PDB file of C-alpha atoms in Angstrom:
ATOM      1  CA  MET A   1     -25.438  -1.666 -23.155  1.00 53.00           C
ATOM      2  CA  LYS A   2     -26.791  -0.124 -19.953  1.00 57.00           C
ATOM      3  CA  PRO A   3     -25.074   2.876 -18.839  1.00 58.00           C
ATOM      4  CA  ARG A   4     -24.544   1.460 -15.252  1.00 58.00           C
ATOM      5  CA  TYR A   5     -22.645  -1.591 -16.991  1.00 55.00           C
ATOM      6  CA  ALA A   6     -20.514   0.530 -19.349  1.00 53.00           C
ATOM      7  CA  ILE A   7     -19.316   2.551 -15.957  1.00 60.00           C
ATOM      8  CA  LEU A   8     -18.448  -0.635 -14.366  1.00 53.00           C
ATOM      9  CA  THR A   9     -16.534  -1.794 -17.309  1.00 55.00           C
ATOM     10  CA  ILE A  10     -14.389   1.485 -17.500  1.00 58.00           C
ATOM     11  CA  LEU A  11     -13.751   1.056 -13.757  1.00 54.00           C
ATOM     12  CA  LEU A  12     -12.786  -2.357 -13.907  1.00 54.00           C
ATOM     13  CA  LEU A  13     -10.254  -1.680 -16.471  1.00 54.00           C
ATOM     14  CA  VAL A  14      -8.918   1.438 -14.909  1.00 54.00           C
ATOM     15  CA  ALA A  15      -8.536  -0.620 -11.517  1.00 55.00           C
ATOM     16  CA  CYS A  16      -6.708  -3.498 -13.120  1.00 58.00           C
ATOM     17  CA  SER A  17      -4.445  -1.214 -15.367  1.00 70.00           C
ATOM     18  CA  ASN A  18      -0.721  -1.022 -14.649  1.00 83.00           C
ATOM     19  CA  ARG A  19      -0.065   1.460 -11.555  1.00 91.00           C
ATOM     20  CA  ASN A  20       3.679   0.275 -11.448  1.00 94.00           C
ATOM     21  CA  THR A  21       5.296   2.414 -14.318  1.00 96.00           C
ATOM     22  CA  PRO A  22       7.065   6.127 -13.852  1.00 96.00           C
ATOM     23  CA  GLN A  23       4.192   7.824 -15.112  1.00 96.00           C
ATOM     24  CA  ALA A  24       1.345   6.346 -13.060  1.00 97.00           C
ATOM     25  CA  VAL A  25       3.552   6.416  -9.847  1.00 98.00           C
ATOM     26  CA  THR A  26       3.953   9.876 -10.579  1.00 98.00           C
ATOM     27  CA  GLU A  27       0.516  11.028 -11.117  1.00 97.00           C
ATOM     28  CA  ASP A  28      -0.547   9.003  -8.132  1.00 97.00           C
ATOM     29  CA  PHE A  29       1.959  10.989  -6.208  1.00 98.00           C
ATOM     30  CA  ILE A  30       0.818  14.220  -7.409  1.00 97.00           C
ATOM     31  CA  TYR A  31      -2.914  13.562  -6.858  1.00 95.00           C
ATOM     32  CA  ASN A  32      -2.160  12.216  -3.188  1.00 95.00           C
ATOM     33  CA  TYR A  33       0.396  14.988  -2.133  1.00 95.00           C
ATOM     34  CA  TYR A  34      -0.559  18.086  -3.978  1.00 92.00           C
ATOM     35  CA  LYS A  35      -4.204  17.590  -4.705  1.00 90.00           C
ATOM     36  CA  LEU A  36      -5.345  15.477  -1.650  1.00 89.00           C
ATOM     37  CA  ALA A  37      -2.662  16.899   0.759  1.00 87.00           C
ATOM     38  CA  ASN A  38      -2.475  13.460   2.093  1.00 90.00           C
ATOM     39  CA  GLN A  39       1.389  12.897   2.942  1.00 93.00           C
ATOM     40  CA  GLU A  40       0.750   9.493   4.312  1.00 93.00           C
ATOM     41  CA  ALA A  41      -0.588   7.846   1.104  1.00 96.00           C
ATOM     42  CA  ALA A  42       1.974   9.782  -0.854  1.00 97.00           C
ATOM     43  CA  LEU A  43       4.685   8.546   1.451  1.00 97.00           C
ATOM     44  CA  GLN A  44       3.841   4.724   0.276  1.00 97.00           C
ATOM     45  CA  LEU A  45       4.939   5.585  -3.226  1.00 98.00           C
ATOM     46  CA  THR A  46       8.368   6.948  -2.235  1.00 98.00           C
ATOM     47  CA  SER A  47      11.780   5.798  -1.208  1.00 98.00           C
ATOM     48  CA  GLY A  48      15.013   7.357  -0.509  1.00 97.00           C
ATOM     49  CA  LEU A  49      15.390  11.061  -0.036  1.00 98.00           C
ATOM     50  CA  ALA A  50      11.742  11.632  -1.089  1.00 98.00           C
ATOM     51  CA  THR A  51      10.731   9.459   1.937  1.00 98.00           C
ATOM     52  CA  GLU A  52      12.615  11.278   4.207  1.00 98.00           C
ATOM     53  CA  MET A  53      11.141  14.678   2.981  1.00 97.00           C
ATOM     54  CA  LEU A  54       7.612  13.285   3.457  1.00 97.00           C
ATOM     55  CA  GLU A  55       8.536  11.591   6.797  1.00 96.00           C
ATOM     56  CA  ALA A  56       9.739  14.867   8.285  1.00 95.00           C
ATOM     57  CA  GLU A  57       6.667  16.866   6.829  1.00 93.00           C
ATOM     58  CA  ILE A  58       4.407  14.478   8.814  1.00 91.00           C
ATOM     59  CA  GLY A  59       6.283  14.944  11.724  1.00 90.00           C
ATOM     60  CA  ARG A  60       5.923  18.528  11.454  1.00 90.00           C
ATOM     61  CA  LEU A  61       2.412  18.631  10.961  1.00 85.00           C
ATOM     62  CA  GLN A  62       1.451  16.106  13.880  1.00 83.00           C
ATOM     63  CA  GLU A  63       1.374  19.291  16.335  1.00 79.00           C
ATOM     64  CA  VAL A  64      -1.381  20.440  14.188  1.00 79.00           C
ATOM     65  CA  ARG A  65      -3.160  17.315  12.562  1.00 70.00           C
ATOM     66  CA  ALA A  66      -3.985  14.130  14.198  1.00 67.00           C
ATOM     67  CA  PRO A  67      -2.935  10.706  12.287  1.00 63.00           C
ATOM     68  CA  GLY A  68      -6.168  10.188   9.799  1.00 64.00           C
ATOM     69  CA  ASP A  69      -7.272  13.800  10.014  1.00 66.00           C
ATOM     70  CA  PRO A  70      -8.748  15.100   7.017  1.00 64.00           C
ATOM     71  CA  ALA A  71      -6.831  17.632   5.487  1.00 60.00           C
ATOM     72  CA  PRO A  72      -8.635  21.148   5.732  1.00 65.00           C
ATOM     73  CA  GLU A  73     -10.719  22.170   2.741  1.00 72.00           C
ATOM     74  CA  MET A  74      -8.426  22.131  -0.368  1.00 76.00           C
ATOM     75  CA  PRO A  75      -8.534  24.683  -2.909  1.00 81.00           C
ATOM     76  CA  LYS A  76      -9.391  23.579  -6.478  1.00 87.00           C
ATOM     77  CA  MET A  77      -6.183  22.176  -8.220  1.00 89.00           C
ATOM     78  CA  GLU A  78      -5.274  21.151 -11.482  1.00 91.00           C
ATOM     79  CA  TYR A  79      -2.136  19.902 -12.997  1.00 93.00           C
ATOM     80  CA  LYS A  80      -0.440  19.058 -16.212  1.00 96.00           C
ATOM     81  CA  GLN A  81       2.480  17.228 -17.436  1.00 96.00           C
ATOM     82  CA  THR A  82       5.055  20.092 -19.156  1.00 97.00           C
ATOM     83  CA  GLY A  83       7.960  17.529 -19.767  1.00 96.00           C
ATOM     84  CA  LYS A  84       9.666  13.970 -19.249  1.00 95.00           C
ATOM     85  CA  GLU A  85      13.271  13.175 -19.289  1.00 93.00           C
ATOM     86  CA  THR A  86      14.850   9.666 -19.107  1.00 90.00           C
ATOM     87  CA  SER A  87      18.429   9.666 -17.858  1.00 81.00           C
ATOM     88  CA  SER A  88      20.937   7.341 -19.254  1.00 66.00           C
ATOM     89  CA  GLU A  89      21.126   4.284 -17.212  1.00 66.00           C
ATOM     90  CA  VAL A  90      24.177   4.791 -14.664  1.00 64.00           C
ATOM     91  CA  GLU A  91      24.881   1.564 -12.571  1.00 69.00           C
ATOM     92  CA  ASN A  92      21.949  -0.231 -13.770  1.00 73.00           C
ATOM     93  CA  VAL A  93      19.723   2.278 -12.667  1.00 76.00           C
ATOM     94  CA  THR A  94      16.957   4.614 -14.760  1.00 83.00           C
ATOM     95  CA  HIS A  95      15.482   7.613 -13.501  1.00 91.00           C
ATOM     96  CA  VAL A  96      12.831   9.145 -15.068  1.00 95.00           C
ATOM     97  CA  LEU A  97      12.208  12.874 -14.712  1.00 96.00           C
ATOM     98  CA  PHE A  98       8.567  14.541 -15.043  1.00 97.00           C
ATOM     99  CA  ASN A  99       7.905  18.062 -15.009  1.00 98.00           C
ATOM    100  CA  TYR A 100       4.538  19.294 -14.252  1.00 97.00           C
ATOM    101  CA  GLN A 101       2.386  22.670 -13.722  1.00 97.00           C
ATOM    102  CA  LEU A 102       0.062  23.117 -10.875  1.00 95.00           C
ATOM    103  CA  THR A 103      -2.779  25.611 -11.002  1.00 93.00           C
ATOM    104  CA  ILE A 104      -4.196  26.602  -7.797  1.00 90.00           C
ATOM    105  CA  LYS A 105      -7.415  28.507  -7.416  1.00 88.00           C
ATOM    106  CA  ASN A 106      -9.089  29.553  -4.039  1.00 81.00           C
ATOM    107  CA  ARG A 107     -12.685  28.447  -3.573  1.00 75.00           C
ATOM    108  CA  GLY A 108     -13.845  31.663  -4.945  1.00 76.00           C
ATOM    109  CA  GLY A 109     -11.883  31.202  -7.991  1.00 71.00           C
ATOM    110  CA  LYS A 110     -10.831  34.643  -7.438  1.00 76.00           C
ATOM    111  CA  THR A 111      -7.355  34.297  -7.080  1.00 77.00           C
ATOM    112  CA  THR A 112      -4.910  31.867  -9.143  1.00 87.00           C
ATOM    113  CA  HIS A 113      -1.236  30.514  -8.681  1.00 91.00           C
ATOM    114  CA  THR A 114       1.082  28.375 -10.462  1.00 94.00           C
ATOM    115  CA  ARG A 115       3.858  26.060  -9.411  1.00 95.00           C
ATOM    116  CA  LYS A 116       6.052  23.934 -11.019  1.00 97.00           C
ATOM    117  CA  VAL A 117       7.124  20.596  -9.874  1.00 97.00           C
ATOM    118  CA  VAL A 118       9.806  18.197 -10.793  1.00 97.00           C
ATOM    119  CA  ILE A 119       9.548  14.730  -9.855  1.00 98.00           C
ATOM    120  CA  THR A 120      12.132  11.967 -10.000  1.00 97.00           C
ATOM    121  CA  THR A 121      11.024   8.019 -10.083  1.00 97.00           C
ATOM    122  CA  GLU A 122      13.425   5.466 -10.366  1.00 95.00           C
ATOM    123  CA  ASN A 123      12.932   1.499 -10.292  1.00 94.00           C
ATOM    124  CA  ILE A 124      13.599   0.065  -7.099  1.00 93.00           C
ATOM    125  CA  ASP A 125      13.524  -3.768  -6.896  1.00 91.00           C
ATOM    126  CA  GLY A 126      10.756  -3.976  -9.615  1.00 92.00           C
ATOM    127  CA  GLN A 127       8.578  -1.264  -8.444  1.00 95.00           C
ATOM    128  CA  TRP A 128       8.666   2.436  -9.641  1.00 96.00           C
ATOM    129  CA  ARG A 129       9.089   4.922  -6.703  1.00 97.00           C
ATOM    130  CA  VAL A 130       9.343   8.809  -6.370  1.00 98.00           C
ATOM    131  CA  VAL A 131      12.606   9.130  -4.911  1.00 97.00           C
ATOM    132  CA  ASN A 132      12.952  13.127  -5.037  1.00 97.00           C
ATOM    133  CA  PHE A 133      10.389  16.036  -5.959  1.00 98.00           C
ATOM    134  CA  ASP A 134      10.871  19.814  -5.687  1.00 97.00           C
ATOM    135  CA  GLU A 135       8.804  22.677  -6.397  1.00 95.00           C
ATOM    136  CA  TYR A 136       9.375  26.311  -7.295  1.00 92.00           C
TER     137      TYR A 136
END
């Protein structure tokens, strides 16, 4: 098989994969919100308190960034899952909580910061959504 067909096959499999899982929604949220600083894309993955938090942040950023403007040059960021916890079902609602560690390096690679992030997901009308997130 030619390399370009192998790459095309892999891309097709990724595009067709189920992104409606707690894990996938969480990783898409981290990628958009933290790695790309694209609050509007991350907003599409949220509900409840997380939506309120992002809408407030987008409102604060309107003074310095017009809609659709690219984010400033971002530092290099890597993330890894450090934990996962599923709550017991209460009133037919299951929450899946994820812990991640973010490692942020400036462009020169000299300074490194780490942050821990907690993201809570919930299945709402058949769609997994981020309903809360916090970092420390």
